[in-house]
Amino acid sequence: MTSGHRYLQVSLGDSISPPSTDQHLLVAFRFAADANNTSHPAVVDIALEPLESNEIYECWWVAEPVSYRRNGSIRIAECSDYAVLVQEIDEGPGDDLTSLTQNAYRETFQTLRSTDHSRMAKVWNYLGAINSGDGDNERYRQFSVGRASAFSEYALPDDASPAGTGIGTRLQRGLTIITLASRHPLLLAENPRQVSAFQYPRQYGPSSPKFARGAAVLTGSHALHLLSGTASIVGHESLHPLDVEAQLEETLRNIAALGGSLSVLDGDSVHRVYMREMGDTDAIATELQERLAVRRDQIVFLRGDICRRELLIEIDGVRVQETSRT
């Protein structure tokens, strides 16, 4: 997404250099093996290592100035169409993850009220040691309880849950939450092949995950399509445990099924492919290029743990579709 004078552009690259002089950085997701070395207020360091480079940025550029500020522990970047909230939450060895998560989302809801954008469209959740712990003591389940408690506290209905991604980082503790919000109408989508995440049965934890399968923000100049983290789940069950090739095929079926009700991904999309183990990225990229008509440079492969231990691969994506020229 680098051509033309679009209001919003999303791109992958090894720096945060703007595509043109009139573009301003709304948010940049930095993926690298080392710590962040930039002080730019819109850069968030995600503790996930790219599998094909030392450092890569997913940059979101808008064709207008962006304001940056803080509200407590939350960094805010805001323009006329969007706000991005970034929380990087330290976690000590004795901290309760459920409480940390509930408080973090509580602060998110409170902070959104200070912006012009009250509706959460997409939330990326990156959690250290996401699969550690057994049964209901698993960290992802503890996180899900905290998130659900905050959603209930602020009376957010399940069917208004934003699109979401939850991935485990290389860290043993800590939680990073990036929230994209907007003032514009939001279209949410569910996958007919899958049970809605917020309707998962009790076997997946005391509280079901709170996210929609996809979303679209509809502005006067463009539509922003957002794919939630998508994996090899049909109904509510994981299919093809520990078989990455079969899981990829099932994941692509799910993406295709979602596209039937909400146009999400195509040749103008940027994709993140999260992989629990190092795999044949060339073969996976070829499959994505053939099935989703994407370019190789629109895909970033990241070493990350999926929220279910038997799952090896997950894909999320974003697409900007112009609807008019401004």
Short mmCIF file of N, CA, C and O in Angstrom, two decimals, residues 1-29 40 42-43 57-66 68 79 81-82 84 180 222 224 270 318 320:
data_model
loop_
_atom_site.label_atom_id
_atom_site.label_comp_id
_atom_site.label_asym_id
_atom_site.label_seq_id
_atom_site.Cartn_x
_atom_site.Cartn_y
_atom_site.Cartn_z
N MET A 1 0.83 -1.19 0.00
CA MET A 1 0.00 0.00 0.00
C MET A 1 0.87 1.24 0.00
O MET A 1 0.95 1.94 0.98
N THR A 2 1.52 1.49 -1.09
CA THR A 2 2.45 2.59 -1.10
C THR A 2 2.20 3.60 -2.21
O THR A 2 2.87 4.61 -2.29
N SER A 3 1.22 3.34 -3.07
CA SER A 3 1.02 4.23 -4.20
C SER A 3 -0.14 5.18 -3.95
O SER A 3 -1.03 4.91 -3.17
N GLY A 4 -0.13 6.33 -4.68
CA GLY A 4 -1.23 7.25 -4.58
C GLY A 4 -1.17 8.09 -3.31
O GLY A 4 -0.30 7.94 -2.48
N HIS A 5 -2.16 9.00 -3.19
CA HIS A 5 -2.23 9.88 -2.03
C HIS A 5 -3.41 9.44 -1.18
O HIS A 5 -4.42 10.15 -1.08
N ARG A 6 -3.31 8.33 -0.58
CA ARG A 6 -4.37 7.81 0.26
C ARG A 6 -4.33 8.45 1.64
O ARG A 6 -3.26 8.80 2.13
N TYR A 7 -5.50 8.55 2.25
CA TYR A 7 -5.54 9.09 3.60
C TYR A 7 -4.81 8.16 4.57
O TYR A 7 -4.03 8.61 5.41
N LEU A 8 -5.05 6.86 4.45
CA LEU A 8 -4.43 5.87 5.34
C LEU A 8 -3.64 4.87 4.50
O LEU A 8 -4.15 4.34 3.52
N GLN A 9 -2.39 4.63 4.90
CA GLN A 9 -1.56 3.62 4.25
C GLN A 9 -0.94 2.74 5.33
O GLN A 9 -0.51 3.23 6.37
N VAL A 10 -0.88 1.45 5.06
CA VAL A 10 -0.23 0.49 5.95
C VAL A 10 0.87 -0.19 5.15
O VAL A 10 0.63 -0.69 4.05
N SER A 11 2.08 -0.22 5.71
CA SER A 11 3.21 -0.76 4.96
C SER A 11 4.16 -1.50 5.88
O SER A 11 4.20 -1.25 7.09
N LEU A 12 4.94 -2.41 5.30
CA LEU A 12 6.01 -3.12 6.00
C LEU A 12 7.35 -2.60 5.50
O LEU A 12 7.53 -2.36 4.30
N GLY A 13 8.32 -2.46 6.42
CA GLY A 13 9.64 -2.01 6.01
C GLY A 13 10.62 -2.08 7.16
O GLY A 13 10.26 -2.45 8.29
N ASP A 14 11.87 -1.72 6.89
CA ASP A 14 12.91 -1.81 7.91
C ASP A 14 13.16 -0.48 8.61
O ASP A 14 14.15 -0.32 9.33
N SER A 15 12.27 0.51 8.41
CA SER A 15 12.42 1.81 9.05
C SER A 15 11.06 2.46 9.18
O SER A 15 10.04 1.93 8.72
N ILE A 16 11.05 3.66 9.81
CA ILE A 16 9.82 4.42 9.93
C ILE A 16 9.89 5.69 9.08
O ILE A 16 9.34 6.73 9.43
N SER A 17 10.51 5.57 7.93
CA SER A 17 10.57 6.69 6.99
C SER A 17 9.22 6.83 6.29
O SER A 17 8.69 5.84 5.76
N PRO A 18 8.65 8.03 6.27
CA PRO A 18 7.32 8.21 5.66
C PRO A 18 7.35 7.99 4.16
O PRO A 18 8.34 8.30 3.49
N PRO A 19 6.27 7.48 3.59
CA PRO A 19 6.22 7.26 2.14
C PRO A 19 6.17 8.56 1.35
O PRO A 19 6.51 8.58 0.17
N SER A 20 5.72 9.65 1.98
CA SER A 20 5.71 10.97 1.34
C SER A 20 5.73 12.02 2.45
O SER A 20 5.50 11.72 3.63
N THR A 21 6.01 13.26 2.07
CA THR A 21 6.18 14.31 3.07
C THR A 21 4.90 14.66 3.81
O THR A 21 4.95 15.24 4.89
N ASP A 22 3.75 14.33 3.22
CA ASP A 22 2.49 14.69 3.87
C ASP A 22 1.92 13.56 4.73
O ASP A 22 0.80 13.63 5.21
N GLN A 23 2.71 12.50 4.94
CA GLN A 23 2.25 11.37 5.75
C GLN A 23 2.81 11.46 7.17
O GLN A 23 3.99 11.78 7.36
N HIS A 24 1.95 11.14 8.14
CA HIS A 24 2.33 11.20 9.55
C HIS A 24 2.04 9.85 10.20
O HIS A 24 1.07 9.17 9.85
N LEU A 25 2.88 9.48 11.16
CA LEU A 25 2.82 8.14 11.74
C LEU A 25 1.75 8.06 12.83
O LEU A 25 1.83 8.75 13.85
N LEU A 26 0.76 7.21 12.60
CA LEU A 26 -0.26 6.94 13.61
C LEU A 26 0.21 5.89 14.60
O LEU A 26 0.08 6.05 15.81
N VAL A 27 0.79 4.80 14.09
CA VAL A 27 1.37 3.76 14.94
C VAL A 27 2.35 2.95 14.10
O VAL A 27 2.16 2.80 12.89
N ALA A 28 3.39 2.47 14.75
CA ALA A 28 4.33 1.55 14.11
C ALA A 28 4.56 0.38 15.06
O ALA A 28 4.98 0.57 16.20
N PHE A 29 4.27 -0.81 14.59
CA PHE A 29 4.54 -2.04 15.33
C PHE A 29 5.97 -2.46 14.99
O PHE A 29 6.26 -2.75 13.83
N HIS A 40 10.39 7.53 19.27
CA HIS A 40 9.19 8.06 18.62
C HIS A 40 7.95 7.65 19.40
O HIS A 40 7.77 6.47 19.72
N ALA A 42 4.97 7.07 18.60
CA ALA A 42 4.01 6.18 17.94
C ALA A 42 4.55 4.77 17.74
O ALA A 42 3.83 3.91 17.24
N VAL A 43 5.80 4.51 18.14
CA VAL A 43 6.39 3.19 17.95
C VAL A 43 6.14 2.32 19.18
O VAL A 43 6.41 2.74 20.31
N TYR A 57 9.14 -3.10 10.64
CA TYR A 57 8.09 -2.24 11.16
C TYR A 57 6.84 -2.39 10.29
O TYR A 57 6.92 -2.40 9.06
N GLU A 58 5.69 -2.50 10.96
CA GLU A 58 4.41 -2.33 10.27
C GLU A 58 3.92 -0.93 10.62
O GLU A 58 3.56 -0.66 11.76
N CYS A 59 3.96 -0.02 9.65
CA CYS A 59 3.67 1.38 9.87
C CYS A 59 2.29 1.75 9.32
O CYS A 59 1.94 1.37 8.20
N TRP A 60 1.56 2.53 10.11
CA TRP A 60 0.26 3.07 9.71
C TRP A 60 0.42 4.58 9.54
O TRP A 60 0.68 5.29 10.52
N TRP A 61 0.27 5.05 8.31
CA TRP A 61 0.48 6.46 7.97
C TRP A 61 -0.85 7.11 7.62
O TRP A 61 -1.68 6.52 6.93
N VAL A 62 -1.04 8.35 8.09
CA VAL A 62 -2.22 9.12 7.73
C VAL A 62 -1.80 10.45 7.13
O VAL A 62 -0.75 11.01 7.47
N ALA A 63 -2.64 10.96 6.22
CA ALA A 63 -2.30 12.18 5.48
C ALA A 63 -2.81 13.41 6.22
O ALA A 63 -3.52 14.25 5.65
N GLU A 64 -2.46 13.51 7.48
CA GLU A 64 -2.77 14.68 8.30
C GLU A 64 -1.93 14.59 9.57
O GLU A 64 -1.42 13.51 9.92
N PRO A 65 -1.75 15.71 10.27
CA PRO A 65 -0.98 15.65 11.52
C PRO A 65 -1.62 14.73 12.56
O PRO A 65 -2.84 14.56 12.60
N VAL A 66 -0.77 14.12 13.36
CA VAL A 66 -1.19 13.24 14.45
C VAL A 66 -0.75 13.86 15.77
O VAL A 66 0.38 14.34 15.89
N TYR A 68 0.12 13.41 19.81
CA TYR A 68 0.61 12.37 20.71
C TYR A 68 0.53 12.91 22.14
O TYR A 68 0.91 14.05 22.41
N CYS A 79 -5.82 11.16 15.36
CA CYS A 79 -6.07 12.00 14.19
C CYS A 79 -7.58 12.11 14.04
O CYS A 79 -8.33 11.70 14.94
N ASP A 81 -9.75 10.53 12.15
CA ASP A 81 -10.50 9.29 11.94
C ASP A 81 -10.22 8.20 12.97
O ASP A 81 -11.05 7.30 13.15
N TYR A 82 -9.06 8.28 13.65
CA TYR A 82 -8.66 7.17 14.52
C TYR A 82 -7.95 7.65 15.77
O TYR A 82 -7.36 8.74 15.79
N VAL A 84 -5.16 5.54 18.51
CA VAL A 84 -4.45 4.32 18.88
C VAL A 84 -3.98 4.48 20.32
O VAL A 84 -3.33 5.47 20.66
N LEU A 180 -7.05 0.03 18.59
CA LEU A 180 -7.42 0.94 17.51
C LEU A 180 -8.89 1.29 17.67
O LEU A 180 -9.75 0.40 17.72
N HIS A 222 -12.53 5.93 2.91
CA HIS A 222 -11.99 4.57 2.81
C HIS A 222 -12.71 3.64 3.79
O HIS A 222 -13.40 4.09 4.71
N LEU A 224 -11.56 0.47 6.28
CA LEU A 224 -10.43 -0.24 6.87
C LEU A 224 -10.92 -1.61 7.32
O LEU A 224 -11.72 -1.73 8.24
N VAL A 270 -1.94 -6.29 4.13
CA VAL A 270 -0.71 -6.60 4.85
C VAL A 270 -1.03 -7.70 5.85
O VAL A 270 -2.04 -7.63 6.56
N VAL A 318 -4.74 -6.71 7.53
CA VAL A 318 -5.39 -5.41 7.43
C VAL A 318 -5.38 -4.98 5.97
O VAL A 318 -4.44 -5.25 5.22
N VAL A 320 -6.72 -1.55 3.45
CA VAL A 320 -7.34 -0.25 3.27
C VAL A 320 -7.94 -0.20 1.87
O VAL A 320 -7.24 -0.40 0.88
#
